[in-house]
Short mmCIF file of C-alpha atoms in Angstrom, two decimals:
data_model
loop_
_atom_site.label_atom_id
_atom_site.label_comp_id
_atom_site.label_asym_id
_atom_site.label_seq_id
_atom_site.Cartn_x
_atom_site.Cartn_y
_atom_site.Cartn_z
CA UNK A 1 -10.07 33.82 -30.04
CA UNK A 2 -6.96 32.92 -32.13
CA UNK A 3 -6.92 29.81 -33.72
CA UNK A 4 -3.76 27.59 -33.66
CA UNK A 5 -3.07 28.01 -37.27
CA UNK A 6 -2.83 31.57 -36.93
CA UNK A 7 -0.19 31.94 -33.91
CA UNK A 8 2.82 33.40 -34.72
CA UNK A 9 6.07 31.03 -34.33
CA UNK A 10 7.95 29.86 -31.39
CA UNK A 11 11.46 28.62 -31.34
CA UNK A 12 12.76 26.81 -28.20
CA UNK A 13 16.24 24.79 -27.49
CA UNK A 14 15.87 22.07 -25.31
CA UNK A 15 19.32 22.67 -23.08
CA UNK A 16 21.18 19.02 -21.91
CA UNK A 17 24.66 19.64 -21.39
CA UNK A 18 25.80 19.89 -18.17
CA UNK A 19 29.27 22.15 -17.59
CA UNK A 20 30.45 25.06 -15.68
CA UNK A 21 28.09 28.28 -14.58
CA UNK A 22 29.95 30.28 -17.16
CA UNK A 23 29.23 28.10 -19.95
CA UNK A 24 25.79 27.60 -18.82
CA UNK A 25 25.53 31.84 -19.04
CA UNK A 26 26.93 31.98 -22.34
CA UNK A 27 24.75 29.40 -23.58
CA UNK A 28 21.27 30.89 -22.18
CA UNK A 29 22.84 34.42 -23.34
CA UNK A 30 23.57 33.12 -27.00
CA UNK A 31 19.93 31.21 -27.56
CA UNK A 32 18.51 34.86 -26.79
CA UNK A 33 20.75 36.30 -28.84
CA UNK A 34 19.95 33.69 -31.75
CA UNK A 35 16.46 34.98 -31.54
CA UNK A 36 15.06 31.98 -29.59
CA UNK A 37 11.90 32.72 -27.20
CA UNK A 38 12.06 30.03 -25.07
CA UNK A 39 15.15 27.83 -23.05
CA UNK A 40 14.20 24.58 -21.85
CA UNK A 41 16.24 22.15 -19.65
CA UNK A 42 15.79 18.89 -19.86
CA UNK A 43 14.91 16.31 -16.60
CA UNK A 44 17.48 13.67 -16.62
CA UNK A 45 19.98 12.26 -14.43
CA UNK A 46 23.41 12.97 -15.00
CA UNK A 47 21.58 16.86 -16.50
CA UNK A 48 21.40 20.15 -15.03
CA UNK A 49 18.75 20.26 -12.50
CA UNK A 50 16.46 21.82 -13.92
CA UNK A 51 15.37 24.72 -11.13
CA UNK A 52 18.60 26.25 -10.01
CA UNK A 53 19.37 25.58 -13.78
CA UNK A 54 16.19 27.96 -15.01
CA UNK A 55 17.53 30.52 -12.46
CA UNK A 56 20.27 30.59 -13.57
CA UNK A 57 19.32 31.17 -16.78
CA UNK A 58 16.82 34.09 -16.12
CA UNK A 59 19.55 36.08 -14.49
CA UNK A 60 21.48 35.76 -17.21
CA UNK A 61 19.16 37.00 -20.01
CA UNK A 62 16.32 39.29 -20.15
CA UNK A 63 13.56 38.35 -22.53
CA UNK A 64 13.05 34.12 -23.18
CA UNK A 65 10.98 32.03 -21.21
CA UNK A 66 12.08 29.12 -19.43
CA UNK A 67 10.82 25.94 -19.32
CA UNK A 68 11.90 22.28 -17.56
CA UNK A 69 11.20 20.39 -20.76
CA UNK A 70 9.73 18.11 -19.40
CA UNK A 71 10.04 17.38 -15.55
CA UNK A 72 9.84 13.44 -14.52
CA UNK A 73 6.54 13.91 -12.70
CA UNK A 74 7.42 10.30 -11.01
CA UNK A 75 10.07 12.05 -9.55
CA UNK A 76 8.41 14.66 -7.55
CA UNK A 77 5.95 15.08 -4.38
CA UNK A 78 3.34 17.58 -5.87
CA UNK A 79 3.17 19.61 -2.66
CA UNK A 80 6.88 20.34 -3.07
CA UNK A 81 6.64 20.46 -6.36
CA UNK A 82 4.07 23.29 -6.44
CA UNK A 83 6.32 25.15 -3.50
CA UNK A 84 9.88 24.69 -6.51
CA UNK A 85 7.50 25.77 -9.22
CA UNK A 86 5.88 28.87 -7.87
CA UNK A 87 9.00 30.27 -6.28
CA UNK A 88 10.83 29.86 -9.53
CA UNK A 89 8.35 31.42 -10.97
CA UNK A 90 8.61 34.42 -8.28
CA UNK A 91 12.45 34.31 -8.83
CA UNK A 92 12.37 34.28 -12.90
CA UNK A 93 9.29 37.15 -12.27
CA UNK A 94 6.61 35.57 -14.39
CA UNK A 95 8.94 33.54 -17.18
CA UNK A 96 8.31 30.05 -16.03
CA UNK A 97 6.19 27.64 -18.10
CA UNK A 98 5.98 24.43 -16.67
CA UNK A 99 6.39 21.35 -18.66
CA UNK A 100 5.40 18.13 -17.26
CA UNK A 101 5.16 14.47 -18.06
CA UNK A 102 5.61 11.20 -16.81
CA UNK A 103 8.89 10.14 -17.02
CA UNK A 104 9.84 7.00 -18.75
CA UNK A 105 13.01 5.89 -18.92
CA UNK A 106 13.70 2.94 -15.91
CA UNK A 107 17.26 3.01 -15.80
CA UNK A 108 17.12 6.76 -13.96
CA UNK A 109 14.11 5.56 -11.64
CA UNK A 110 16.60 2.90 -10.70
CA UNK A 111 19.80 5.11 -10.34
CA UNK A 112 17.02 6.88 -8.26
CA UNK A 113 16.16 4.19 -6.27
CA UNK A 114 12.59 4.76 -6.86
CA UNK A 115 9.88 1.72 -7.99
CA UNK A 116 9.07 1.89 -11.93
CA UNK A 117 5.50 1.83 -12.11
CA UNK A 118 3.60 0.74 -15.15
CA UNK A 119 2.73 3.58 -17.60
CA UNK A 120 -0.99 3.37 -15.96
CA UNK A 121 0.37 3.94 -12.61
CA UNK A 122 2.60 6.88 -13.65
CA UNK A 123 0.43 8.30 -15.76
CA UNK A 124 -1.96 8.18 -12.50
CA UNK A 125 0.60 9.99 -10.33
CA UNK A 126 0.59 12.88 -13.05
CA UNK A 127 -3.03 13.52 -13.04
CA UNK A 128 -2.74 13.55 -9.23
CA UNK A 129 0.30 16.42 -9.36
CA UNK A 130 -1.94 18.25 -11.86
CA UNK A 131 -4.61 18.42 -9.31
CA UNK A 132 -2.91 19.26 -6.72
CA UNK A 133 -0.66 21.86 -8.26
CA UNK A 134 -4.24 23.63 -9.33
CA UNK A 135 -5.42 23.57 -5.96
CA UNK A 136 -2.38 24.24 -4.26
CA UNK A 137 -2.21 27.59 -6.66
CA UNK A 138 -5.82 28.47 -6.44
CA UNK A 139 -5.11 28.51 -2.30
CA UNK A 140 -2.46 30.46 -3.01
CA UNK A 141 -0.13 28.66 -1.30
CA UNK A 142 2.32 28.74 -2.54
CA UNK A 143 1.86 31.44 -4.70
CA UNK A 144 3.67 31.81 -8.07
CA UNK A 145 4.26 35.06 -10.19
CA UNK A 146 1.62 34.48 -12.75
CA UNK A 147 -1.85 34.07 -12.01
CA UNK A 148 -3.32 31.75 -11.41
CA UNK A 149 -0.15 29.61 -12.46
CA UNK A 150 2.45 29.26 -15.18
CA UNK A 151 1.37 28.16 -18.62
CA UNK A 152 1.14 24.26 -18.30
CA UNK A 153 2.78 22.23 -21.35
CA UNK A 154 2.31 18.43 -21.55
CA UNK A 155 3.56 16.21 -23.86
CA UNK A 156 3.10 12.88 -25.29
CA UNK A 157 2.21 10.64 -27.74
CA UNK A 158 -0.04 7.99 -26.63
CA UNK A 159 -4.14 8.57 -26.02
CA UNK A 160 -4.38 8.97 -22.49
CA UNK A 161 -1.75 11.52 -22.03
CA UNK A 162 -2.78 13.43 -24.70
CA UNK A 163 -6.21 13.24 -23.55
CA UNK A 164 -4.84 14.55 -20.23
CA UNK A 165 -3.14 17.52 -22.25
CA UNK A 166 -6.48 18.35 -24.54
CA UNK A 167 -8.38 18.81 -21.04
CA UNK A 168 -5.33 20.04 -18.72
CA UNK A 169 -2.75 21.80 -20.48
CA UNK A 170 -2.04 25.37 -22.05
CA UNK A 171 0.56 23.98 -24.52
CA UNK A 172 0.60 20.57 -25.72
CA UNK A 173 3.78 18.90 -27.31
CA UNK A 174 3.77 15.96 -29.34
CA UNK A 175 7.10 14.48 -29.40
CA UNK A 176 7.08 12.88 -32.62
CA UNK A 177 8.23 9.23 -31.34
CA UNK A 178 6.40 6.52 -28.92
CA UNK A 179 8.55 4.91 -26.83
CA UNK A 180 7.77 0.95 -25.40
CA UNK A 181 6.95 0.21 -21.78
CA UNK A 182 10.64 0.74 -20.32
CA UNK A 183 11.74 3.62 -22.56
CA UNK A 184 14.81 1.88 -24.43
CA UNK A 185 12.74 1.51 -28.15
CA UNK A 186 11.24 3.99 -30.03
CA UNK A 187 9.43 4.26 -33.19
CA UNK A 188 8.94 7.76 -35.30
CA UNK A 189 5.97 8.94 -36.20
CA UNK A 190 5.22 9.87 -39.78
CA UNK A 191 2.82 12.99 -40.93
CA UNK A 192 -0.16 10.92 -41.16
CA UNK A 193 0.31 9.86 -37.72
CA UNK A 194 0.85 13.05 -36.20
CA UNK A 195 -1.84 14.69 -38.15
CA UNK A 196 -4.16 11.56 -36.09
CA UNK A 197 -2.51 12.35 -33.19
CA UNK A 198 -3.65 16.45 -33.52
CA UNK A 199 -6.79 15.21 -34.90
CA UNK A 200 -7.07 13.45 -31.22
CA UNK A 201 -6.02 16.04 -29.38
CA UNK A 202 -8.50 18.41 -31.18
CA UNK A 203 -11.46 16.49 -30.58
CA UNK A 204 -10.54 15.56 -26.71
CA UNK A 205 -9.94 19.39 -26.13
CA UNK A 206 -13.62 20.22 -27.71
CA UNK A 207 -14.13 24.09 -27.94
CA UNK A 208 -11.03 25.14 -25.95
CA UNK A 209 -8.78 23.71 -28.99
CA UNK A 210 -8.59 27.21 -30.82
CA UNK A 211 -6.84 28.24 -27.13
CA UNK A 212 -4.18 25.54 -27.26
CA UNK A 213 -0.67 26.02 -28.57
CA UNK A 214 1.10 23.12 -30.12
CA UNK A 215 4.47 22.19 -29.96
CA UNK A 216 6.67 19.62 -31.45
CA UNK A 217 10.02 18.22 -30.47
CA UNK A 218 12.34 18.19 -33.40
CA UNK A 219 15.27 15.17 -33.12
CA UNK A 220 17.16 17.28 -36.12
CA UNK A 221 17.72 19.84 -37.76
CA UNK A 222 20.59 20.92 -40.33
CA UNK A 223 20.94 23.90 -42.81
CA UNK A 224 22.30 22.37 -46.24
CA UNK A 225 22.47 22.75 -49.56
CA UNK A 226 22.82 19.08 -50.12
CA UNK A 227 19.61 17.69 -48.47
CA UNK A 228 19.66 14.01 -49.73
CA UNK A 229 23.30 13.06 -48.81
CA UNK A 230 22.32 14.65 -45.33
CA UNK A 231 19.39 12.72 -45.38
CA UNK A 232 21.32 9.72 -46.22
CA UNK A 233 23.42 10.20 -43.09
CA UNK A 234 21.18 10.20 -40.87
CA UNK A 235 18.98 7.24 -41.92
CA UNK A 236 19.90 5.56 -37.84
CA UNK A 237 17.01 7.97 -37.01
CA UNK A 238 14.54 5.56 -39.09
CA UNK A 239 16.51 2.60 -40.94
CA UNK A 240 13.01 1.01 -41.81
CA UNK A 241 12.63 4.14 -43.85
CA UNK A 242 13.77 5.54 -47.60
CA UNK A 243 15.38 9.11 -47.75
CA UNK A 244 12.08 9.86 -49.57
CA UNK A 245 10.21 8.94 -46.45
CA UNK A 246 12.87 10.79 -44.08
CA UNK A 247 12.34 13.89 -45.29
CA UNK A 248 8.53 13.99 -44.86
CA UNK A 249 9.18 13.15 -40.88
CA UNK A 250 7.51 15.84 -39.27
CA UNK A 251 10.52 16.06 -36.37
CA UNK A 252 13.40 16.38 -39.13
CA UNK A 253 14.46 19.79 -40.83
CA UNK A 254 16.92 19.39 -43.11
CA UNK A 255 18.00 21.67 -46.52
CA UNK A 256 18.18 25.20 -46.73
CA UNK A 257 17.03 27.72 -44.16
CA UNK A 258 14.20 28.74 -46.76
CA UNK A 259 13.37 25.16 -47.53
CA UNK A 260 12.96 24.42 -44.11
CA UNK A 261 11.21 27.70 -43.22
CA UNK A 262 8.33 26.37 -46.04
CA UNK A 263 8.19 23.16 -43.70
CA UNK A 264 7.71 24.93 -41.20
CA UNK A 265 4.98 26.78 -42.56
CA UNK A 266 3.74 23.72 -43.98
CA UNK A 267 3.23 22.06 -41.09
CA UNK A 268 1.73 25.03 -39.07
CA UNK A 269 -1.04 24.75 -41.87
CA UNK A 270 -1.59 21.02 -41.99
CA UNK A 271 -1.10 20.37 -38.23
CA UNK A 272 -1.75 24.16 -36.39
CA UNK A 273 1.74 23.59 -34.63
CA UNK A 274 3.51 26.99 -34.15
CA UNK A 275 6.16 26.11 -31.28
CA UNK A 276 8.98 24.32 -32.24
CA UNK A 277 11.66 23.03 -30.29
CA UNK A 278 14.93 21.54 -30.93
CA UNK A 279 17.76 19.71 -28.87
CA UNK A 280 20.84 21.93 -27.61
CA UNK A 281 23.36 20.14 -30.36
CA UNK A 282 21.16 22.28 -33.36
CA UNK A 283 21.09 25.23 -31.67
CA UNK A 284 23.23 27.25 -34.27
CA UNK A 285 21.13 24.89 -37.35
CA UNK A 286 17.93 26.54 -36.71
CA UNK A 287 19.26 29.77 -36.16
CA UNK A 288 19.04 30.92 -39.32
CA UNK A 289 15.67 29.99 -39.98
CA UNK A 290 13.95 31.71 -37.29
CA UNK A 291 14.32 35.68 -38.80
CA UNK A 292 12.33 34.11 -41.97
CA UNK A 293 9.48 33.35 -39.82
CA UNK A 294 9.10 36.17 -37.71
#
């Protein structure tokens, strides 16, 4: 079986910009063309939804995959969400992966009008959708387009939903930041923390490790030839940290595209993480990185 520091690389753009159905196409159409492999749409209010927005997107491009990135399992009844996911998946013929986690900012379960629950309680409601959208699939009803199901990515930071990812998911993405109880503070983690956090996830997942792919969520990335005045600029990220300390963030590429192919690379050795995904605003920054690694 291959191991996770021998998968080739990933590149996906996390899509969050709502706007008309003809920007939407040339967006999905220009990630492909950029050499992306997979399109991701967020789940927030006031974002594309992210079905009719994946869709969308599959009829407008031939090749990526298409991911919600992540959905707010607090917002979902897992019997309907297991009928939306497996007739996307019939409707996108076999490109859906489905991303899930459990939602935590309270400000859109209020704008919902849905009760916040503690991050027990909603972490509780996700292992419940997980097991019913398994059995649901292995009835075969509904019935999606891959069998038994789409690839399942979860992502987190803290130990119980990345023990839930080690022994649930096909693709587990670390995000790089934990955020408090009501989502509205966050604090970055640096490499030795994330090399912990894939040391965690390693030994939860026990044998069926080498079988996981690993993603991380990068917050930014910029092509420059002047790396420590870019660094400098975007110190809001971490303010608690020097430029020195910036740079070695796992979830920031900055400098040239070959300097940050060799972090790339880097961090594919040190941490087995092969996907990598960035927010819709660098689209065009990684772009030129992604033909090195290929």
């Amino acid at each position: 079986m291959t191991s996770t520091t021998e998968r080739a690389f990933r590149f996906g753009v996390n899509m969050m910009v709502s706007g008309s159905r003809s920007d939407w196409v040339d967006k999905c159409r220009k990630a492909e063309d950029l050499g992306y492999d997979v399109i991701g749409v967020a789940d927030h209010l006031g974002m594309p939804a992210p079905f009719p927005a994946i869709v969308s997107a599959a009829e407008a491009t031939e090749r990526v995959r298409l991911c919600p990135f992540v959905l707010n399992a607090g917002f979902y009844n897992p019997v309907l969400l297991a009928r939306d996911a497996a007739g996307t998946d019939q409707l996108v013929e076999g490109r859906l992966e489905l991303g899930l986690g459990t939602g935590y900012v309270k400000a859109e379960f209020d704008a919902a009008g849905l009760p916040f629950p503690g991050p027990r309680e909603r972490l509780d409601h996700l292992e419940h959708t997980l097991a019913e959208l398994r059995r649901l699939f292995a009835d075969g009803q509904p019935r999606p387009a891959q069998e038994p199901h789409p690839p399942l990515l979860l992502g987190g930071h803290r130990d119980r939903m990345l023990r839930m990812a080690a022994r649930e998911a096909d693709i587990v993405g670390f995000t790089g930041i934990g955020f408090d109880r009501d989502g509205t503070s966050a604090t970055v983690a640096g490499p030795e923390e994330l090399a912990e956090r894939v040391e965690f996830v390693r030994k939860e997942a026990g044998e069926r490790f080498a079988d996981l792919e690993l993603n991380l969520l990068i917050q930014h990335a910029e092509v420059t030839d002047d790396r420590a005045a870019t660094l400098d600029a975007i110190r809001a990220y971490a303010p608690d940290r020097t430029v020195e300390e910036l740079a070695a963030l796992p979830i920031v590429l900055v400098g040239t595209a070959e300097e940050i192919a060799e972090q790339l690379l880097a961090q594919r050795k040190a941490y087995g993480i092969s996907y990598v995904t960035v927010m819709e605003a660098h689209l065009d920054a990684l772009a030129p990185v992604i033909p090195l690694l290929r």
